[in-house]
Tab-separated table of C-alpha atoms in Angstrom:
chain	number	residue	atom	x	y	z
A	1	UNK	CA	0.000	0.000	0.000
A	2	UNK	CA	2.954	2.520	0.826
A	3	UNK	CA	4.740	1.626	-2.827
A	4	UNK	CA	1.296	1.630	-4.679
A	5	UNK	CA	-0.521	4.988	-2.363
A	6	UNK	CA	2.718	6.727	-2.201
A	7	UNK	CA	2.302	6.955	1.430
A	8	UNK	CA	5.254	7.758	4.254
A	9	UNK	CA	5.639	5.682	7.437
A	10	UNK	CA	3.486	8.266	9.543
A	11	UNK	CA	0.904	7.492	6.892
A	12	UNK	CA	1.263	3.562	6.868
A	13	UNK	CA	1.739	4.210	10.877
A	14	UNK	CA	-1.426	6.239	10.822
A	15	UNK	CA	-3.880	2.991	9.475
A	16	UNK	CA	-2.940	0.744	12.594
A	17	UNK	CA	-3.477	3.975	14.559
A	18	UNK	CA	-6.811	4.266	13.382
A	19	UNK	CA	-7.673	0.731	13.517
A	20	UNK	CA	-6.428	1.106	17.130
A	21	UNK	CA	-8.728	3.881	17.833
A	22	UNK	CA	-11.596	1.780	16.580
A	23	UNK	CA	-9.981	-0.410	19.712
A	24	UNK	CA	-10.623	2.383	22.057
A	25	UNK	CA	-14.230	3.008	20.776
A	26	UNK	CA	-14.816	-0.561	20.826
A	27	UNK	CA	-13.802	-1.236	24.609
A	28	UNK	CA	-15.609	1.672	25.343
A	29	UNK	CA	-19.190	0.630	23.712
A	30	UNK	CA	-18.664	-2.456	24.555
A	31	UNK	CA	-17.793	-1.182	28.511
A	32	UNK	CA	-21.464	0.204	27.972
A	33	UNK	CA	-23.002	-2.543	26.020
A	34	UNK	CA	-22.339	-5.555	28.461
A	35	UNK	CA	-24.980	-3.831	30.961
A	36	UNK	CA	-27.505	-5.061	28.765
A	37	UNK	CA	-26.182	-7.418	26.309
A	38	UNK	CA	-24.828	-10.601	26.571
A	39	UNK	CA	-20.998	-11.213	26.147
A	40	UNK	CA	-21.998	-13.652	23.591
A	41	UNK	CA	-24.183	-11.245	21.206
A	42	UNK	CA	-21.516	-8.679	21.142
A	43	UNK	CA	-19.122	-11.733	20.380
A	44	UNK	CA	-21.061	-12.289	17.336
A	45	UNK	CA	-21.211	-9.161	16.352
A	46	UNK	CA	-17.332	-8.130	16.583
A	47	UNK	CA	-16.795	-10.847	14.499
A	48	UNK	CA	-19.759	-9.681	11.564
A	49	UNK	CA	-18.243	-6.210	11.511
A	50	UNK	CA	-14.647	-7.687	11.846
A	51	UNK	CA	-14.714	-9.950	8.847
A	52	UNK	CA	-17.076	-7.499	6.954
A	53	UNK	CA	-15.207	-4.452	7.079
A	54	UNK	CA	-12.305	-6.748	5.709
A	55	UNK	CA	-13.583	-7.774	2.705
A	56	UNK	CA	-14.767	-4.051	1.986
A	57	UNK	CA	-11.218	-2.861	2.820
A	58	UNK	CA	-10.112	-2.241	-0.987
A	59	UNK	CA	-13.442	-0.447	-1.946
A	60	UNK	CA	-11.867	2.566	-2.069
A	61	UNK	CA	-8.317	3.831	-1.981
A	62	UNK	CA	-8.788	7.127	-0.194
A	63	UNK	CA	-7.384	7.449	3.241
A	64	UNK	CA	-10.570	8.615	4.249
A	65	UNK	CA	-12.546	5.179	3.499
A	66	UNK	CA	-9.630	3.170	4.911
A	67	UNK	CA	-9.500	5.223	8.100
A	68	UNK	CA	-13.227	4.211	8.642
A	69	UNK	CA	-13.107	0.720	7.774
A	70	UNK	CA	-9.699	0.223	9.604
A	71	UNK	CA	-11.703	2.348	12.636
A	72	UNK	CA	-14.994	-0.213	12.368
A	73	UNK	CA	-12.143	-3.452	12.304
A	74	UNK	CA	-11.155	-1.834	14.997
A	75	UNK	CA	-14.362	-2.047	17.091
A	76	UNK	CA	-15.174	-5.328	16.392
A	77	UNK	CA	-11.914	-6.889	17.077
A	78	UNK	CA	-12.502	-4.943	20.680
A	79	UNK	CA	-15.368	-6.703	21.067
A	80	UNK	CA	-14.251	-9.953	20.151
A	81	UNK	CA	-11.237	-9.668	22.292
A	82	UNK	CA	-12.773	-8.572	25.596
A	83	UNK	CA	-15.952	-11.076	25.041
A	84	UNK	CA	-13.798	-13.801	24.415
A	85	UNK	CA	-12.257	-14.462	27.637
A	86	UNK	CA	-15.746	-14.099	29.198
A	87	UNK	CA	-16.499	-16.925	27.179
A	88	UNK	CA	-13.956	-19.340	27.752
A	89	UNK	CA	-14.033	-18.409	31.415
A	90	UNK	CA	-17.918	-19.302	31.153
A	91	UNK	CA	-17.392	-22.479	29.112
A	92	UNK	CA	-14.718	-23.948	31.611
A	93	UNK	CA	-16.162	-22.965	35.169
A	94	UNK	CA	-16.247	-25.810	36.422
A	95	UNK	CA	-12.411	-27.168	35.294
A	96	UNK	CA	-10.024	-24.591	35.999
A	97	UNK	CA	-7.105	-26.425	35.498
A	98	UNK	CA	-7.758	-26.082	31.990
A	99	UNK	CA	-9.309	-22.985	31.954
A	100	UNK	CA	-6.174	-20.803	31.634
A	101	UNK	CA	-4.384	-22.910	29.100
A	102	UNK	CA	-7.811	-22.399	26.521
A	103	UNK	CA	-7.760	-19.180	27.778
A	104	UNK	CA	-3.531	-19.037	25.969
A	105	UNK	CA	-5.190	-21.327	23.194
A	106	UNK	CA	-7.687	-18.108	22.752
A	107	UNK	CA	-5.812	-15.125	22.505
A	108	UNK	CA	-3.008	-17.971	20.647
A	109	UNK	CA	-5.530	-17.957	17.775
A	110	UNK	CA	-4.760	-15.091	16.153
A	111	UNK	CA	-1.017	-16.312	15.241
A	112	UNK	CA	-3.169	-18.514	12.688
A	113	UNK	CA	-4.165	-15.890	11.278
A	114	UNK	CA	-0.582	-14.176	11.091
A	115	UNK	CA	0.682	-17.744	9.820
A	116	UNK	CA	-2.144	-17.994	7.210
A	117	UNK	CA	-1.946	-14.123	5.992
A	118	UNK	CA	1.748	-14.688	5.331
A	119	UNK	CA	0.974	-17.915	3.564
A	120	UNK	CA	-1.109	-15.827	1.412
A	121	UNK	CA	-0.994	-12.075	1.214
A	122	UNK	CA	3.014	-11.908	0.378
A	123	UNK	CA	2.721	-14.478	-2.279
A	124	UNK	CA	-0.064	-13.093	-3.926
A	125	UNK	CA	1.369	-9.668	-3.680
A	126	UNK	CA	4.600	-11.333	-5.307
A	127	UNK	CA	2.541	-12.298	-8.128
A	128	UNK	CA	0.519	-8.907	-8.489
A	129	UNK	CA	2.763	-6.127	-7.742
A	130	UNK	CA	1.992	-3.462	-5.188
A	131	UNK	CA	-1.613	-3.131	-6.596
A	132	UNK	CA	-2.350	-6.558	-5.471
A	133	UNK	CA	-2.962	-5.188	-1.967
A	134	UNK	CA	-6.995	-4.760	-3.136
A	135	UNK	CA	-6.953	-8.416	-3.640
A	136	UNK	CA	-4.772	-9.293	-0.204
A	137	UNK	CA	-7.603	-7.518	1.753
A	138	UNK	CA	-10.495	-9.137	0.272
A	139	UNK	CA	-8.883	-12.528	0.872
A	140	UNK	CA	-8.356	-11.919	4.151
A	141	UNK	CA	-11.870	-10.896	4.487
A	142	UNK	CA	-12.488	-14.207	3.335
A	143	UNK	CA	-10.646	-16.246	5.191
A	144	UNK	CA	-11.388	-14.493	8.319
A	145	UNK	CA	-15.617	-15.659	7.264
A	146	UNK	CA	-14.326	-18.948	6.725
A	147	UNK	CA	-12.338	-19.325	10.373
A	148	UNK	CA	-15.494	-17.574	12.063
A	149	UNK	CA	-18.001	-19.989	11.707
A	150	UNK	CA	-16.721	-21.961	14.416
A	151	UNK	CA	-16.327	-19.443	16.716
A	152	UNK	CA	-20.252	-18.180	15.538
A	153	UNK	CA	-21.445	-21.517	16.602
A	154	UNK	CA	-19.877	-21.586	19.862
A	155	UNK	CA	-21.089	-18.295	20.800
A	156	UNK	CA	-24.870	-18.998	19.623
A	157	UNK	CA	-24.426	-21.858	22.558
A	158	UNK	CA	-23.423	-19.838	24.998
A	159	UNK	CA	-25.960	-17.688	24.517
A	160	UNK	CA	-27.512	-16.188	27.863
A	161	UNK	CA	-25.102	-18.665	29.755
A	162	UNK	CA	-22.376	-16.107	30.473
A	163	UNK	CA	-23.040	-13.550	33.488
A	164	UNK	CA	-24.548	-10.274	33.341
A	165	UNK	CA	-22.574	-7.518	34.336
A	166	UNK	CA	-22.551	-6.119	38.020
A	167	UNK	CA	-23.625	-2.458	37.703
A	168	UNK	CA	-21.553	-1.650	40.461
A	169	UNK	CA	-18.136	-0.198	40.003
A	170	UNK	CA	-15.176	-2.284	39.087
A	171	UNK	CA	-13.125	-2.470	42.441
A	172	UNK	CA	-9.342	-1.579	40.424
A	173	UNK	CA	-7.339	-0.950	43.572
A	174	UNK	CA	-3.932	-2.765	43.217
A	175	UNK	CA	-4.312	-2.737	39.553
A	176	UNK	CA	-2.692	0.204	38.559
A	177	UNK	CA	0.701	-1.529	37.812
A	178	UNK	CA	-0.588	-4.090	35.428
A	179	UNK	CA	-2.704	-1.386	33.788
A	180	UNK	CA	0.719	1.008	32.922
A	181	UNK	CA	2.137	-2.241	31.969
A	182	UNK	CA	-0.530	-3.611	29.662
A	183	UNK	CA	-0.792	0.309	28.294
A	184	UNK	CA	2.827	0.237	27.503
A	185	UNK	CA	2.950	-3.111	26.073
A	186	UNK	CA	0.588	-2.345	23.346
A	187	UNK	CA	2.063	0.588	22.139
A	188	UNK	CA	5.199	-1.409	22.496
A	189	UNK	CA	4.420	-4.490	20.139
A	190	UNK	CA	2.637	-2.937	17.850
A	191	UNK	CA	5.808	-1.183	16.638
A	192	UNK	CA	7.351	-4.556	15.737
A	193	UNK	CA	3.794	-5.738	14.110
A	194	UNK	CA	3.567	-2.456	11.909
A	195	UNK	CA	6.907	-1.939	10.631
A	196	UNK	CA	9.385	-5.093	10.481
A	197	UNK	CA	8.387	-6.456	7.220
A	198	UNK	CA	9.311	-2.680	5.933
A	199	UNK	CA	12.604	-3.200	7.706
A	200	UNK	CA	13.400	-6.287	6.588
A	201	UNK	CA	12.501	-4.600	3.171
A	202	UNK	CA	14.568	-1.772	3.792
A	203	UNK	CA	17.462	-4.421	4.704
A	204	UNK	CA	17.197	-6.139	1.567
A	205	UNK	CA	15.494	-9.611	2.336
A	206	UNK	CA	13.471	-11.222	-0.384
A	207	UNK	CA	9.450	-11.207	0.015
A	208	UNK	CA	9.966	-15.163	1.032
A	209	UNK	CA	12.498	-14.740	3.432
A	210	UNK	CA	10.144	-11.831	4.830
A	211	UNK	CA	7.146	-14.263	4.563
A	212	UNK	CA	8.972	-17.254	6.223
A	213	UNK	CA	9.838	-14.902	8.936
A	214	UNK	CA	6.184	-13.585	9.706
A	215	UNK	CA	4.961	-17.221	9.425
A	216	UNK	CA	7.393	-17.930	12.393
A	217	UNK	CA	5.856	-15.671	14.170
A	218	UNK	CA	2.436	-16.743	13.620
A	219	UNK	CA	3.344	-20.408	14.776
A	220	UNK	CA	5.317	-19.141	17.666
A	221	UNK	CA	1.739	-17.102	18.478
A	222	UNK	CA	-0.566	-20.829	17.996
A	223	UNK	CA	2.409	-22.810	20.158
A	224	UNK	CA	3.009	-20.066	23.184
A	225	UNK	CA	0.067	-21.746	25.004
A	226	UNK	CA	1.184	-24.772	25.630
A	227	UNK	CA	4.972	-23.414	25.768
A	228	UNK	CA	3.331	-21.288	28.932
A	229	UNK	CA	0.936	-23.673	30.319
A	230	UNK	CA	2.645	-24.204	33.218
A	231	UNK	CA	3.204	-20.416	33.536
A	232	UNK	CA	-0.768	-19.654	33.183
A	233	UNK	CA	-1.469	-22.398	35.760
A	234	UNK	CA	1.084	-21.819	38.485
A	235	UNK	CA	2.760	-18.435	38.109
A	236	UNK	CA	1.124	-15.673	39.494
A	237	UNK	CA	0.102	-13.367	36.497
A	238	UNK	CA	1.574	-10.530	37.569
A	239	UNK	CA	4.959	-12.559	37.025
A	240	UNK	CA	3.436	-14.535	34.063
A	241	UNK	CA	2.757	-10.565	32.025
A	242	UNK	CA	6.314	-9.604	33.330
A	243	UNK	CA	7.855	-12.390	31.376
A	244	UNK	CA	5.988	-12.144	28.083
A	245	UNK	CA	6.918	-8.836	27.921
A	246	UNK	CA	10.453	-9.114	28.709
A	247	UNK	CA	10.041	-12.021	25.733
A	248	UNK	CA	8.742	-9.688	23.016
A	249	UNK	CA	11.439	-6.897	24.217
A	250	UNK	CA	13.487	-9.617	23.845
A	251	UNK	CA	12.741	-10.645	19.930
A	252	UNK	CA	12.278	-6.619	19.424
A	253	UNK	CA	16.385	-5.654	19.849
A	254	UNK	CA	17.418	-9.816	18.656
A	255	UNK	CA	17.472	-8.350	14.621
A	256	UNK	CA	18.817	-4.554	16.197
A	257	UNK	CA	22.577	-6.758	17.024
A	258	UNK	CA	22.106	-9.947	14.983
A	259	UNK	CA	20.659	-9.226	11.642
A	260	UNK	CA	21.402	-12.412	9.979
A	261	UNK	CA	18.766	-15.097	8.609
A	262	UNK	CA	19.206	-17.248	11.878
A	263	UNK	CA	18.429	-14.010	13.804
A	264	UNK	CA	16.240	-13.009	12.280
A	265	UNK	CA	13.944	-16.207	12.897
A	266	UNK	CA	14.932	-16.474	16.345
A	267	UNK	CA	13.324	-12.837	16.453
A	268	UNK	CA	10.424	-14.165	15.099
A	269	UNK	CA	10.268	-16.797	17.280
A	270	UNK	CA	10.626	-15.397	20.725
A	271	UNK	CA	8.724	-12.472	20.239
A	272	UNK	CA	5.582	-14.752	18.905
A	273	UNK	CA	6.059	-16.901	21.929
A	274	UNK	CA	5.359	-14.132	23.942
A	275	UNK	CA	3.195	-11.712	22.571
A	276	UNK	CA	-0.369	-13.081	23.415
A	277	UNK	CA	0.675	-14.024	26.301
A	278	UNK	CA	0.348	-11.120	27.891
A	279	UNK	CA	-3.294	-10.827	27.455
A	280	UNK	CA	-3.493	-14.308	28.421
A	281	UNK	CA	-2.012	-13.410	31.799
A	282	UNK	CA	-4.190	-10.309	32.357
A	283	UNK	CA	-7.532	-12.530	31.712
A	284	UNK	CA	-6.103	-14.811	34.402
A	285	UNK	CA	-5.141	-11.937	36.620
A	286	UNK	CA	-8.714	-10.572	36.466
A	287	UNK	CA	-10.596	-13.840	37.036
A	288	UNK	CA	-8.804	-14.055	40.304
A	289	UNK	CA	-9.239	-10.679	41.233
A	290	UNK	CA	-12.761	-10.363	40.403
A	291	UNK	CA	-16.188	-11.849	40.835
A	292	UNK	CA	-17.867	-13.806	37.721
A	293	UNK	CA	-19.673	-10.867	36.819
A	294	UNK	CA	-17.600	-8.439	36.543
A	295	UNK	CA	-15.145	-10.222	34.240
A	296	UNK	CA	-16.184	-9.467	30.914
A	297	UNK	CA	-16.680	-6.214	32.134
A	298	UNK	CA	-13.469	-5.755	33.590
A	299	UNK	CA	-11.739	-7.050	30.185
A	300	UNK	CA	-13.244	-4.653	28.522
A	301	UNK	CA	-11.756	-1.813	30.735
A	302	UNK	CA	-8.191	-3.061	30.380
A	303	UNK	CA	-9.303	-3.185	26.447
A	304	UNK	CA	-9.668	-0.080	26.755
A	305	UNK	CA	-6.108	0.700	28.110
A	306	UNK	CA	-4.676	-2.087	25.456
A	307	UNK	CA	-6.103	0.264	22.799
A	308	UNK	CA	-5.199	3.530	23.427
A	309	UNK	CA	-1.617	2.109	23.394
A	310	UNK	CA	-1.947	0.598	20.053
A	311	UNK	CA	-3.181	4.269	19.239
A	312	UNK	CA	-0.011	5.436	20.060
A	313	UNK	CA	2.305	3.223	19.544
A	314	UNK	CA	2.631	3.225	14.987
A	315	UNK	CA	2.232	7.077	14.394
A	316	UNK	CA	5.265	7.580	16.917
A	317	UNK	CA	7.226	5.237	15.776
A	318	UNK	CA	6.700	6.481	11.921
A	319	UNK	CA	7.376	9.625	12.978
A	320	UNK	CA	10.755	8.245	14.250
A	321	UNK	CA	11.051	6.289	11.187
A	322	UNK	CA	10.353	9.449	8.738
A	323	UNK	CA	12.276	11.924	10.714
A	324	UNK	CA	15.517	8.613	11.259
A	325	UNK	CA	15.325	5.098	10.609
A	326	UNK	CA	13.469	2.293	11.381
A	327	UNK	CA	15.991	0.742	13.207
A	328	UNK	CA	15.422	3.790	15.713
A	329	UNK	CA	11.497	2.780	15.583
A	330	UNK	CA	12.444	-0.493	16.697
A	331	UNK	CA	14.237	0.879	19.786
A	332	UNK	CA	11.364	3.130	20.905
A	333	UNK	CA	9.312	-0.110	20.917
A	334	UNK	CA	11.833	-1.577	22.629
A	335	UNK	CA	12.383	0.630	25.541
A	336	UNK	CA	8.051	0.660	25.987
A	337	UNK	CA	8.530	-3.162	26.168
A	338	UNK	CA	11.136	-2.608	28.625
A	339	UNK	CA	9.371	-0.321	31.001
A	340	UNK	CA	6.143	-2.975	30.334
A	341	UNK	CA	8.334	-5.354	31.787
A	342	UNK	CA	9.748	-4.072	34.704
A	343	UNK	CA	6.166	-2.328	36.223
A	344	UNK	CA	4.074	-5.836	36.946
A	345	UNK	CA	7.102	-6.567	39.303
A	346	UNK	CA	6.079	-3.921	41.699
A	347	UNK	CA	2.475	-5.102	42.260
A	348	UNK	CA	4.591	-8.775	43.372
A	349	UNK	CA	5.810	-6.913	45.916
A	350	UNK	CA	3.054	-6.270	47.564
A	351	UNK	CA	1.587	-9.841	46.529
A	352	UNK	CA	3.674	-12.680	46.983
A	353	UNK	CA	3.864	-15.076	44.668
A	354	UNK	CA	0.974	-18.307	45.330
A	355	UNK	CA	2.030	-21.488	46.494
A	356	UNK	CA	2.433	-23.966	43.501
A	357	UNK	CA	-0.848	-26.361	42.786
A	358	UNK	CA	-0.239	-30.030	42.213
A	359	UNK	CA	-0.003	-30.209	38.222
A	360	UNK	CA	-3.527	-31.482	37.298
A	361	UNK	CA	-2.177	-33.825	34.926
């Protein structure tokens, strides 16, 4: 889109930051909405406006048009995001040994999607030039309607099983920690998201070198659950969003000092391994801390915080880009993923960490 558009980095920075704002508007309607709708409805209907404003993506080539439709992604992604962990919190009640690990398994989903769009998008872009990226958004539009008929029935099932919402305030004392942490980690990640395969570009590796390395991410993303199951189950999640966010800092800097193929994949690697993980641990975190009904609710709130970081987080960093390199935009994500990592370790010291459960298997 930036060779075909003739757009900058702030420009190509500015789409994620709009489809991050649709984040914020998201978490907050949906904040609202769960006082009288179901988690599952608005499930169902993050994932119709998700997979529909995706196939309408290419309509139009202004930026106006793809600010909106990035904007309405946005929402519905929100509202499958926060919903979902309601969900899976609702569906395994009763067996919460394995209710964190399909909690990982979740938020893990989405690196098939990252493996499947680099299966597709970069070789069909390969074959089409830069004006392919019409086509690239209306086949991820759908295969997004193909992978959400599962998730469509599911929710229909749950339907009016999940809790209603308290309407009493959410009690947030002794969150604040994991809330600057979760802030900062989104605006951290989303750096690497938005801009490596430009940097790799910009380094000279080939569109399949660039593709294997994105669809190492995406199977690092599907496999983190079960590499942190025991983490999930055991850890305390204050600990458990520490580490997965010292793990993406970690794949950030790996291609900064070692810019070579096996790098490179290592990068990919660790950084997928830990990147839903974090929102893994903060579902966790909030199921202990708060009572069934609040916990879609509550998910929604830290949604909220997730977002507005995402907001921030590309336009920076292609203003670094523009104004330096990219290389600089990858340090600026880097040292938010450092401060994201340090911050959940002073809430552990005023909660010690729990005594470790038998292993259930």
């Amino acid at each position: 889109m930036m060779s075909e558009l003739g757009w900058n980095y702030t420009q190509a920075g500015w789409l994620n930051t709009a489809n991050a704002l649709g984040y914020v508007l998201g978490a907050g309607s949906g904040y609202l909405l769960l006082r009288r709708v179901p988690p599952s409805r608005l499930f169902v209907w993050g994932l119709w406006l998700t997979f529909l404003t995706l196939l309408v993506t290419g309509v139009d080539t202004g930026i106006a048009w793809l600010t909106v439709v990035r904007l309405l992604s946005g929402v519905g992604a929100a509202w499958v995001f926060a919903c979902g962990g309601a969900l899976i919190a609702n569906r395994y009640e009763s067996s919460p040994a394995r209710r964190a690990t399909a909690t990982g398994l979740f938020f893990a989903g989405a690196g098939i999607g990252i493996a499947l769009s680099a299966l597709t998008v970069n070789p069909l872009l390969a074959a089409t030039g830069p004006g392919g990226w019409v086509g690239a958004w209306t086949l991820l539009g759908a295969l997004a309607v193909l992978l959400s008929i599962w998730p469509l029935w599911e929710a229909k099932r749950s339907h009016g099983a999940t809790n209603r919402p308290s309407p009493t305030p959410l009690p947030l004392q002794g969150l604040l920690a994991p809330m600057l942490s979760y802030f900062l980690f989104a605006a951290g990640y989303i750096v690497y998201m938005t801009f490596i395969l430009a940097w790799l570009r910009n380094e000279g590796w080939s569109w399949r070198f660039s593709t294997l390395v994105w669809l190492v991410l995406g199977a690092s993303v599907a496999l983190s659950p079960f590499a942190w199951r025991r983490a999930l189950d055991r850890w305390n999640p204050l600990l458990t969003l520490a580490a997965s966010c010292a793990a993406t800092l970690a794949g950030t800097l790996i291609p900064l000092f070692a810019a070579n193929a096996a790098g490179l994949l290592v990068s990919a690697t660790v950084f997928g391994l830990g990147l839903f993980i974090a929102p893994s641990s903060v579902a966790v975190l909030l199921r202990q801390r708060m009572a069934p009904a609040n916990v879609a609710k509550s998910m929604t709130f830290f949604t909220i915080i997730f977002a507005l970081g995402q907001a921030i987080g590309p336009v920076a960093a292609g203003w670094i880009g523009d104004s330096t390199t990219l290389g600089d935009s990858l340090l600026f994500g880097a040292a938010l993923l450092l401060a994201a990592s340090l911050l959940p370790l002073f809430g552990l010291r005023r909660q010690p960490l729990p005594a470790s459960r038998p292993d259930p298997t």
